[in-house]
Amino acid sequence: MINQEVVDQLSYLEKKVLLALRDLRSADPGEILARAELNQLVEVMNATSWLQAKGLVVVRERVTKRYSLKDPDDARKTLPEKAVARAILTEFDGKATMTQLKRAGTFKQSELQIALGWIRKKGWGEFSKDGGETVITLTQKGHDALEIEGEDELLMKRLAEGDLDENEVDGMAIDQLRQRKDFLSERLVTERDISLTDRGTEIAATGFDIKDEIGQLTPETISSGTWREVDIRRYDVRAFAPTIYGGRAHPITLLIEKIRNVFLTMGFTEITGDYLESAFWNMDVLFTAQDHPARELHDTFYLSDPAKSDLTGDLELVEIVKQVHENGWKTGSLGWRYDWSLEEAQKTLLRTHTTVNTIRRIAEDPEVPFKVFSIGRVFRNEAMDSTHLPEFVQIEGIICEEGANFDMLCTVLKEFYLRMGIPKIRIRPSYYPYTEPSLDVEIFFNGQWMELGGAGIFRPEVTEPLGVHEPVLAWGFGLERLAMPVWGLKDIRDIYISDIDWLKKMPQI
Ligand code: PHE
């Protein structure tokens, strides 16, 4: 930024502080306050932190301990050990017993104890026993101490004059004073030294003038003409401001929107379907044998009301599908070779995959070519864990055209995931009753391979009864599984726990 731009973005207070620093070079907030003729220290500190953010000043902080006397009168009192030592010298000729000292009555019991403790610690006396009596004899050091003022006493006197910084005091003496009960106060003080950076010096030297500043134009400032004389504070678009979170769409909704756009731009048409389906359309038409494990209650949610679907509109197809399952009909297949049951096909269920949408679409309008997709919720009677949900969304699609082949299928899948931001997928052989060949798409995520979905080319047992003779490429992917790598989620359940913080902060893609 050029100098003028920087100057233009300085507030009135920032300018004042900058100019004060130009003269002082380096100063504490109090000195700046006086120099800039401001009213409050907070004005200096606010301006300083803005100037620091703009790289114009640096603030060095030093935290020090400061000591003061709790009661300055204490400094005038004689230390108890000195009083007792003096009594031993003058009243008992340098040697006294405990009983004598107690009896003298000059000292309180508690005071005496403290005093003797210090006499021992400071080496002023020797303690010995004489017939069960404690005898205290003053040492040479004790005699000498009575002639002079000790380091601790001198320090007390200095503290009585005013607080002292930890660097101004003798370590040993202060330790001694700290050991005395209710004697010293300690507090931490932060000293700040503010100085200009090179850039700050340069800006301060440009010699800007300081006008009064207003933050808002009012009818009065305009009609009176004062707006001409004042500076109008500029907006700083980079200034810190709290983020305001408004209402927004759920990330899953947005992801669906994005997927929809990917397919639409790839030339697909969207189709939808119902949650409620018959086993016939969900499974039988897809050549899934009636004893297939996925049809069991623990994988599929069957309905008790209505328990039976009406297939009267599809009687012709019902008859063909029955034959496809029993003997292959005209498809060239041998079928599954069992007695197909209409009752089983009439069961109602919550769709277990959206492949039912695409197969219905083919049945309705089998004219080749077509490219359709659907994004919809499916239901499976599954236990929840970090990669499974009993309700999830599938991204389904089919391409039917002359010459469509397996290579094309793999390319479309890779292209789709690439557009979703996943450059690397693994394609593995798999099995579905309705496709041949079949494949699974996997991604290496959270330290393991995770299945994203399945795909394949519909078998003739599926397409021939619907009157389609060209290859149909088909796939069904999990939306939430795709969301995991896209958003970096370790647990699929996190998507639906409605953590308000997560919802607020998710980018609106
Ligand atoms: N329907 C399969 C599933 O739900 C996915 C799939 C769709 C597989 C189309 C092959 C073809 O897992």
Coordinates of C-alpha atoms and ligand atoms in Angstrom, one line a residue:
M1 CA 0.0 0.0 0.0
I2 CA 1.3 3.5 -0.7
N3 CA 1.8 5.8 2.2
Q4 CA -1.2 8.0 1.4
E5 CA -3.5 5.0 1.5
V6 CA -2.2 4.0 4.9
V7 CA -2.6 7.6 6.2
D8 CA -6.1 7.7 4.9
Q9 CA -7.1 4.7 6.8
L10 CA -5.7 6.0 10.1
S11 CA -8.3 7.1 12.7
Y12 CA -8.0 10.3 14.7
L13 CA -6.6 8.4 17.7
E14 CA -4.2 6.4 15.6
K15 CA -2.8 9.6 14.1
K16 CA -2.3 11.2 17.5
V17 CA -0.5 8.2 18.9
L18 CA 1.7 7.9 15.8
L19 CA 2.7 11.6 16.1
A20 CA 3.4 11.2 19.8
L21 CA 5.7 8.3 19.0
R22 CA 7.4 10.2 16.3
D23 CA 8.7 12.5 19.0
L24 CA 9.2 10.0 21.8
R25 CA 10.5 7.1 19.6
S26 CA 9.6 4.6 22.3
A27 CA 7.3 5.1 25.2
D28 CA 4.9 3.5 27.7
P29 CA 1.2 4.1 27.3
G30 CA 1.2 6.7 30.1
E31 CA 3.8 8.8 28.3
I32 CA 2.0 8.6 25.0
L33 CA -1.2 9.7 26.8
A34 CA 0.5 12.8 28.1
R35 CA 2.3 13.6 24.9
A36 CA -0.8 13.1 22.6
E37 CA -3.0 15.0 25.0
L38 CA -5.6 12.3 25.1
N39 CA -8.0 11.7 27.9
Q40 CA -7.9 8.0 28.7
L41 CA -5.4 5.2 28.6
V42 CA -7.9 3.0 26.8
E43 CA -7.8 5.4 23.9
V44 CA -4.0 4.9 23.6
M45 CA -4.3 1.2 24.0
N46 CA -7.0 0.8 21.4
A47 CA -5.2 3.0 18.9
T48 CA -2.0 1.1 19.6
S49 CA -3.5 -2.3 18.9
W50 CA -4.8 -1.1 15.6
L51 CA -1.5 0.4 14.7
Q52 CA 0.2 -2.9 15.7
A53 CA -2.2 -4.8 13.5
K54 CA -1.3 -2.5 10.6
G55 CA 2.4 -3.1 11.3
L56 CA 3.2 0.5 12.2
V57 CA 4.1 -0.1 15.9
V58 CA 5.5 -2.9 18.0
V59 CA 4.5 -3.5 21.6
R60 CA 6.9 -5.2 23.9
E61 CA 5.5 -6.5 27.1
R62 CA 7.4 -7.3 30.2
V63 CA 5.7 -8.8 33.2
T64 CA 7.4 -8.2 36.5
K65 CA 6.6 -8.9 40.1
R66 CA 6.2 -5.9 42.4
Y67 CA 6.4 -6.1 46.1
S68 CA 4.9 -3.8 48.7
L69 CA 4.4 -3.9 52.5
K70 CA 0.9 -4.8 53.6
D71 CA 1.2 -2.3 56.4
P72 CA 4.0 0.3 55.9
D73 CA 4.0 0.8 59.7
D74 CA 5.6 -2.6 60.0
A75 CA 8.8 -1.1 58.7
R76 CA 9.1 1.1 61.8
K77 CA 8.8 -1.8 64.2
T78 CA 11.8 -3.8 65.5
L79 CA 12.0 -7.3 64.1
P80 CA 11.0 -9.8 66.9
E81 CA 14.3 -11.7 66.7
K82 CA 16.2 -8.4 67.2
A83 CA 14.1 -7.5 70.2
V84 CA 14.6 -10.9 71.8
A85 CA 18.3 -11.0 71.0
R86 CA 18.7 -7.6 72.5
A87 CA 16.9 -8.8 75.7
I88 CA 19.2 -11.8 75.9
L89 CA 22.2 -9.6 75.7
T90 CA 21.1 -6.8 78.0
E91 CA 19.0 -8.6 80.5
F92 CA 20.6 -12.0 80.7
D93 CA 24.2 -11.2 79.7
G94 CA 24.1 -13.1 76.4
K95 CA 22.7 -16.3 77.6
A96 CA 19.1 -17.1 78.7
T97 CA 16.8 -20.1 79.2
M98 CA 13.4 -20.3 77.7
T99 CA 11.8 -20.1 81.2
Q100 CA 13.7 -16.8 81.9
L101 CA 12.6 -15.3 78.6
K102 CA 9.0 -16.3 79.2
R103 CA 9.0 -15.0 82.7
A104 CA 10.5 -11.7 81.7
G105 CA 7.0 -11.0 80.4
T106 CA 8.1 -8.7 77.7
F107 CA 7.2 -11.1 74.9
K108 CA 4.1 -12.8 73.9
Q109 CA 4.4 -16.6 73.5
S110 CA 3.7 -16.5 69.8
E111 CA 6.2 -13.6 69.3
L112 CA 8.8 -15.5 71.2
Q113 CA 8.4 -18.5 69.1
I114 CA 8.8 -16.6 65.8
A115 CA 11.8 -14.7 67.2
L116 CA 13.6 -17.9 68.3
G117 CA 12.9 -19.4 64.9
W118 CA 14.6 -16.6 63.2
I119 CA 17.5 -16.5 65.7
R120 CA 18.2 -20.1 64.9
K121 CA 17.8 -19.5 61.1
K122 CA 20.0 -16.4 61.1
G123 CA 22.7 -18.1 63.2
W124 CA 22.4 -15.5 66.0
G125 CA 22.1 -18.0 68.8
E126 CA 23.1 -21.5 69.8
F127 CA 20.5 -23.7 71.3
S128 CA 21.5 -26.2 73.9
K129 CA 19.9 -28.3 76.7
D130 CA 20.6 -27.9 80.4
G131 CA 18.7 -30.4 82.6
G132 CA 15.6 -30.4 80.4
E133 CA 15.8 -26.6 79.9
T134 CA 16.5 -25.0 76.5
V135 CA 19.4 -22.5 76.7
I136 CA 20.0 -19.8 74.1
T137 CA 23.5 -18.3 73.9
L138 CA 24.1 -15.4 71.5
T139 CA 26.8 -16.0 68.9
Q140 CA 29.3 -13.5 67.6
K141 CA 27.1 -13.1 64.6
G142 CA 24.2 -12.3 67.0
H143 CA 26.2 -9.7 68.8
D144 CA 27.2 -8.1 65.5
A145 CA 23.7 -8.1 64.2
L146 CA 22.6 -6.0 67.1
E147 CA 25.0 -3.2 66.0
I148 CA 23.8 -2.9 62.5
E149 CA 20.7 -3.0 60.3
G150 CA 20.3 -6.3 58.4
E151 CA 19.6 -6.6 54.7
D152 CA 16.0 -7.5 55.5
E153 CA 15.5 -4.4 57.7
L154 CA 17.0 -2.2 55.0
L155 CA 14.7 -3.6 52.4
M156 CA 11.7 -3.1 54.7
K157 CA 12.6 0.5 55.0
R158 CA 12.9 0.9 51.2
L159 CA 9.6 -0.8 50.8
A160 CA 8.0 1.5 53.3
E161 CA 9.0 4.3 50.8
G162 CA 7.3 2.7 47.9
D163 CA 6.8 -0.5 45.9
L164 CA 9.8 -2.3 44.5
D165 CA 10.3 -4.3 41.4
E166 CA 11.7 -7.8 41.6
N167 CA 14.8 -6.6 39.9
E168 CA 15.4 -4.0 42.5
V169 CA 15.6 -6.2 45.5
D170 CA 18.1 -8.6 47.0
G171 CA 16.9 -12.1 46.5
M172 CA 17.8 -13.4 49.9
A173 CA 16.4 -10.5 51.8
I174 CA 13.1 -10.6 49.9
D175 CA 12.8 -14.3 50.5
Q176 CA 13.2 -13.7 54.2
L177 CA 10.4 -11.1 54.2
R178 CA 8.2 -13.3 52.1
Q179 CA 8.4 -16.0 54.8
R180 CA 6.9 -13.6 57.4
K181 CA 3.2 -14.0 57.7
D182 CA 0.9 -11.2 56.4
F183 CA 3.8 -9.0 55.7
L184 CA 4.3 -8.6 51.9
S185 CA 2.0 -8.1 49.0
E186 CA 3.0 -9.4 45.6
R187 CA 1.4 -8.5 42.3
L188 CA 2.3 -8.9 38.6
V189 CA 2.5 -5.8 36.5
T190 CA 2.7 -5.7 32.8
E191 CA 4.9 -3.0 31.4
R192 CA 4.4 -2.0 27.8
D193 CA 6.9 -0.4 25.7
I194 CA 5.6 0.9 22.4
S195 CA 7.8 1.9 19.5
L196 CA 7.5 2.6 15.8
T197 CA 8.4 0.0 13.2
D198 CA 10.4 1.2 10.2
R199 CA 7.2 1.4 8.3
G200 CA 5.6 3.4 11.2
T201 CA 8.5 5.8 11.2
E202 CA 8.1 6.3 7.5
I203 CA 4.3 7.0 7.8
A204 CA 4.8 9.2 10.9
A205 CA 7.3 11.3 8.9
T206 CA 4.8 12.0 6.1
G207 CA 3.4 14.8 8.2
F208 CA -0.3 14.4 8.0
D209 CA -2.6 16.8 9.7
I210 CA -5.1 15.9 12.3
K211 CA -8.6 17.1 12.1
D212 CA -11.5 16.2 14.3
E213 CA -13.1 13.0 13.1
I214 CA -16.7 12.0 12.9
G215 CA -18.0 8.5 12.3
Q216 CA -21.4 9.4 11.0
L217 CA -22.9 12.1 8.8
T218 CA -26.1 13.6 10.2
P219 CA -28.5 16.2 8.7
E220 CA -27.0 18.7 11.2
T221 CA -23.4 18.2 10.1
I222 CA -24.5 18.5 6.5
S223 CA -26.7 21.6 6.8
S224 CA -24.3 23.4 9.2
G225 CA -21.4 22.8 6.8
T226 CA -19.2 21.3 9.6
W227 CA -18.7 18.3 7.4
R228 CA -16.2 20.4 5.5
E229 CA -14.0 20.9 8.5
V230 CA -13.9 17.4 9.9
D231 CA -12.5 14.1 8.7
I232 CA -15.1 11.5 8.0
R233 CA -13.8 8.2 9.2
R234 CA -13.3 5.8 6.4
Y235 CA -14.6 2.3 6.4
D236 CA -11.9 -0.3 6.8
V237 CA -13.3 -3.4 5.1
R238 CA -10.6 -5.5 6.6
A239 CA -11.4 -4.4 10.2
F240 CA -12.3 -7.2 12.6
A241 CA -16.1 -7.7 13.0
P242 CA -18.0 -10.5 14.5
T243 CA -19.4 -13.0 12.0
I244 CA -23.1 -12.9 11.7
Y245 CA -24.7 -16.2 10.8
G246 CA -27.9 -16.0 9.0
G247 CA -30.3 -18.7 8.0
R248 CA -28.9 -21.1 5.4
A249 CA -29.5 -24.3 3.7
H250 CA -28.3 -27.6 5.2
P251 CA -24.9 -28.7 3.7
I252 CA -26.6 -31.9 2.4
T253 CA -29.1 -29.8 0.5
L254 CA -26.3 -27.8 -1.0
L255 CA -24.3 -30.9 -1.9
I256 CA -27.4 -32.4 -3.6
E257 CA -27.7 -29.2 -5.5
K258 CA -24.1 -29.5 -6.7
I259 CA -24.6 -33.1 -7.8
R260 CA -27.7 -32.2 -9.6
N261 CA -25.7 -29.6 -11.5
V262 CA -22.9 -32.0 -12.3
F263 CA -25.4 -34.4 -13.9
L264 CA -27.4 -31.7 -15.7
T265 CA -24.3 -30.3 -17.2
M266 CA -23.3 -33.8 -18.3
G267 CA -26.6 -34.0 -20.3
F268 CA -28.7 -36.1 -17.9
T269 CA -32.4 -35.6 -17.1
E270 CA -33.6 -35.8 -13.5
I271 CA -36.3 -38.3 -12.4
T272 CA -38.0 -38.9 -9.1
G273 CA -39.9 -41.8 -7.4
D274 CA -41.9 -42.8 -4.3
Y275 CA -40.5 -44.0 -1.0
L276 CA -43.2 -46.6 -0.9
E277 CA -42.7 -49.4 -3.5
S278 CA -43.7 -52.9 -4.3
A279 CA -41.2 -55.7 -4.0
F280 CA -42.0 -56.3 -7.6
W281 CA -40.5 -53.1 -8.8
N282 CA -37.9 -52.8 -6.1
M283 CA -36.6 -56.4 -6.7
D284 CA -38.4 -58.7 -9.0
V285 CA -38.1 -56.6 -12.1
L286 CA -34.4 -56.3 -11.2
F287 CA -34.0 -60.1 -11.4
T288 CA -33.5 -60.4 -7.7
A289 CA -34.6 -63.9 -6.7
Q290 CA -37.3 -64.1 -4.1
D291 CA -35.0 -66.0 -1.7
H292 CA -32.3 -63.4 -2.1
P293 CA -31.0 -62.5 1.4
A294 CA -31.4 -58.7 0.9
R295 CA -35.2 -59.3 0.7
E296 CA -35.4 -60.5 4.2
L297 CA -37.0 -58.6 7.0
H298 CA -33.6 -57.7 8.6
D299 CA -32.5 -55.9 5.4
T300 CA -35.8 -54.5 4.1
F301 CA -38.5 -52.5 5.8
Y302 CA -41.8 -54.1 4.8
L303 CA -45.1 -52.4 5.5
S304 CA -48.0 -53.9 7.3
D305 CA -50.4 -51.2 6.1
P306 CA -50.8 -51.3 3.2
A307 CA -49.3 -54.8 3.2
K308 CA -50.1 -55.5 -0.5
S309 CA -49.4 -53.5 -3.6
D310 CA -51.7 -53.4 -6.5
L311 CA -50.0 -54.8 -9.6
T312 CA -53.0 -55.0 -11.8
G313 CA -51.8 -52.3 -14.0
D314 CA -48.6 -54.3 -14.7
L315 CA -50.1 -57.7 -15.4
E316 CA -48.3 -58.2 -18.7
L317 CA -45.0 -57.4 -17.2
V318 CA -45.8 -59.5 -14.1
E319 CA -46.3 -62.5 -16.3
I320 CA -43.0 -62.0 -18.1
V321 CA -41.0 -61.4 -14.9
K322 CA -42.4 -64.6 -13.5
Q323 CA -41.1 -66.4 -16.5
V324 CA -37.8 -64.7 -16.4
H325 CA -37.3 -65.8 -12.8
E326 CA -38.6 -69.4 -13.5
N327 CA -37.0 -70.2 -16.8
G328 CA -35.4 -67.1 -18.4
W329 CA -38.2 -66.3 -20.8
K330 CA -36.8 -65.2 -24.2
T331 CA -33.7 -63.7 -22.7
G332 CA -31.4 -66.7 -23.4
S333 CA -31.0 -67.1 -19.7
L334 CA -32.1 -70.2 -17.7
G335 CA -33.7 -68.0 -15.0
W336 CA -33.4 -68.8 -11.3
R337 CA -35.4 -72.1 -11.6
Y338 CA -37.9 -71.8 -8.8
D339 CA -41.7 -71.2 -8.4
W340 CA -42.1 -67.5 -8.5
S341 CA -44.7 -66.1 -6.1
L342 CA -47.0 -63.2 -6.9
E343 CA -47.7 -62.8 -3.2
E344 CA -44.0 -62.2 -2.5
A345 CA -43.8 -59.6 -5.3
Q346 CA -46.9 -57.8 -4.0
K347 CA -45.4 -57.0 -0.7
T348 CA -45.0 -53.3 0.1
L349 CA -41.8 -51.9 1.3
L350 CA -39.7 -48.7 1.7
R351 CA -37.5 -48.6 -1.3
T352 CA -34.1 -50.1 -0.6
H353 CA -32.4 -48.4 -3.6
T354 CA -33.2 -45.8 -6.2
T355 CA -32.5 -48.3 -8.9
V356 CA -36.3 -48.8 -8.7
N357 CA -36.6 -45.2 -10.0
T358 CA -34.5 -45.9 -13.1
I359 CA -36.0 -49.2 -13.9
R360 CA -39.5 -47.7 -13.7
R361 CA -38.3 -44.9 -16.0
I362 CA -37.1 -47.5 -18.6
A363 CA -40.4 -49.4 -18.4
E364 CA -42.4 -46.2 -19.0
D365 CA -40.3 -45.0 -21.9
P366 CA -37.9 -47.6 -23.4
E367 CA -37.0 -45.5 -26.4
V368 CA -33.2 -45.5 -26.8
P369 CA -31.0 -43.4 -26.1
F370 CA -31.6 -41.9 -22.7
K371 CA -29.5 -40.6 -19.8
V372 CA -31.4 -40.0 -16.5
F373 CA -30.4 -39.6 -12.9
S374 CA -32.2 -39.5 -9.5
I375 CA -31.2 -38.3 -6.1
G376 CA -33.4 -39.7 -3.4
R377 CA -33.7 -41.3 0.0
V378 CA -33.6 -45.0 0.6
F379 CA -34.2 -47.2 3.6
R380 CA -32.4 -50.3 4.9
N381 CA -32.9 -52.2 8.1
E382 CA -29.3 -51.7 9.2
A383 CA -27.6 -50.9 12.5
M384 CA -26.0 -47.5 12.5
D385 CA -22.3 -47.0 12.8
S386 CA -19.6 -44.7 11.6
T387 CA -20.2 -45.6 7.9
H388 CA -23.9 -46.8 8.0
L389 CA -27.2 -45.1 8.3
P390 CA -30.6 -46.8 8.1
E391 CA -31.8 -44.0 5.9
F392 CA -29.6 -42.4 3.3
V393 CA -29.6 -40.7 0.0
Q394 CA -28.6 -42.5 -3.2
I395 CA -27.3 -40.9 -6.4
E396 CA -28.6 -43.1 -9.2
G397 CA -28.1 -42.9 -12.9
I398 CA -28.4 -44.8 -16.1
I399 CA -27.1 -44.3 -19.7
C400 CA -28.6 -46.3 -22.5
E401 CA -27.3 -45.9 -26.0
E402 CA -26.0 -47.9 -28.8
G403 CA -22.5 -49.1 -28.2
A404 CA -22.4 -48.1 -24.5
N405 CA -19.8 -50.3 -22.7
F406 CA -17.9 -51.0 -19.6
D407 CA -15.1 -48.6 -20.4
M408 CA -17.6 -45.8 -20.8
L409 CA -19.2 -46.6 -17.5
C410 CA -15.8 -46.4 -15.7
T411 CA -15.0 -43.1 -17.4
V412 CA -18.4 -41.6 -16.4
L413 CA -17.9 -42.7 -12.8
K414 CA -14.4 -41.3 -12.7
E415 CA -15.5 -38.0 -14.2
F416 CA -18.3 -37.7 -11.7
Y417 CA -16.1 -38.2 -8.7
L418 CA -13.5 -35.9 -10.2
R419 CA -16.1 -33.2 -10.5
M420 CA -17.0 -33.7 -6.9
G421 CA -13.4 -33.1 -5.9
I422 CA -12.3 -36.8 -5.5
P423 CA -9.5 -37.4 -7.9
K424 CA -8.8 -41.0 -7.0
I425 CA -11.2 -43.9 -6.8
R426 CA -10.8 -47.6 -7.0
I427 CA -13.0 -49.8 -9.2
R428 CA -13.4 -53.4 -8.1
P429 CA -15.4 -56.3 -9.5
S430 CA -18.5 -56.9 -7.6
Y431 CA -21.9 -58.7 -7.8
Y432 CA -25.5 -57.5 -8.2
P433 CA -28.3 -59.7 -9.4
Y434 CA -29.3 -57.2 -12.0
T435 CA -25.9 -56.3 -13.6
E436 CA -23.2 -58.1 -15.4
P437 CA -20.4 -57.1 -15.2
S438 CA -20.8 -55.5 -11.8
L439 CA -18.4 -53.2 -10.0
D440 CA -18.0 -51.3 -6.8
V441 CA -16.4 -47.8 -6.4
E442 CA -14.2 -47.4 -3.4
I443 CA -12.1 -44.6 -1.9
F444 CA -9.2 -44.8 0.5
F445 CA -10.4 -42.8 3.5
N446 CA -9.7 -42.7 7.2
G447 CA -7.1 -45.4 6.8
Q448 CA -9.3 -47.9 4.9
W449 CA -11.1 -48.6 1.7
M450 CA -14.7 -47.4 1.9
E451 CA -17.4 -48.4 -0.6
L452 CA -19.0 -45.4 -2.3
G453 CA -21.5 -47.3 -4.4
G454 CA -22.1 -50.0 -7.0
A455 CA -22.5 -50.0 -10.7
G456 CA -22.7 -52.3 -13.7
I457 CA -24.5 -53.1 -17.0
F458 CA -28.1 -54.3 -16.7
R459 CA -28.5 -58.0 -17.6
P460 CA -30.7 -59.0 -20.5
E461 CA -33.0 -60.6 -17.8
V462 CA -33.7 -57.0 -16.7
T463 CA -33.8 -55.0 -20.0
E464 CA -35.3 -57.5 -22.5
P465 CA -38.7 -57.7 -20.7
L466 CA -38.9 -53.9 -20.9
G467 CA -38.2 -54.0 -24.6
V468 CA -34.7 -52.5 -24.4
H469 CA -32.1 -54.2 -26.5
E470 CA -29.2 -51.8 -26.1
P471 CA -26.8 -51.8 -23.2
V472 CA -27.8 -49.9 -20.1
L473 CA -25.0 -48.6 -17.8
A474 CA -26.3 -48.2 -14.3
W475 CA -25.0 -47.0 -10.9
G476 CA -26.1 -46.1 -7.4
F477 CA -23.9 -44.2 -5.0
G478 CA -24.3 -43.2 -1.4
L479 CA -24.5 -39.4 -0.9
E480 CA -23.5 -39.4 2.7
R481 CA -20.5 -41.6 2.0
L482 CA -19.4 -39.1 -0.7
A483 CA -19.9 -36.2 1.8
M484 CA -17.5 -37.8 4.2
P485 CA -14.3 -37.3 2.1
V486 CA -15.6 -34.0 0.7
W487 CA -16.1 -32.6 4.2
G488 CA -13.4 -34.6 6.0
L489 CA -15.9 -36.3 8.3
K490 CA -14.8 -39.4 10.3
D491 CA -18.3 -40.4 11.3
I492 CA -21.2 -40.5 8.9
R493 CA -23.7 -39.8 11.7
D494 CA -22.2 -36.3 12.2
I495 CA -24.0 -35.2 9.1
Y496 CA -27.4 -35.5 10.8
I497 CA -26.7 -34.7 14.5
S498 CA -27.5 -31.1 13.8
D499 CA -24.5 -29.6 15.6
I500 CA -25.4 -26.0 15.2
D501 CA -21.8 -24.8 15.2
W502 CA -20.9 -27.2 12.4
L503 CA -24.0 -26.2 10.5
K504 CA -23.2 -22.5 10.9
K505 CA -19.6 -22.8 9.8
M506 CA -19.9 -25.2 6.9
P507 CA -19.0 -23.4 3.7
Q508 CA -21.9 -22.7 1.4
I509 CA -20.0 -24.4 -1.4
Ligands
PHE1 N1 -28.6 -50.7 -6.2 C1 -27.2 -50.9 -5.8 C2 -27.1 -50.5 -4.3 O1 -28.0 -50.1 -3.8 C3 -26.3 -50.0 -6.6 C4 -26.3 -50.3 -8.0 C5 -27.1 -49.6 -8.9 C6 -25.5 -51.4 -8.5 C7 -27.1 -49.9 -10.3 C8 -25.5 -51.7 -9.9 C9 -26.3 -50.9 -10.7 O2 -26.1 -50.8 -3.7

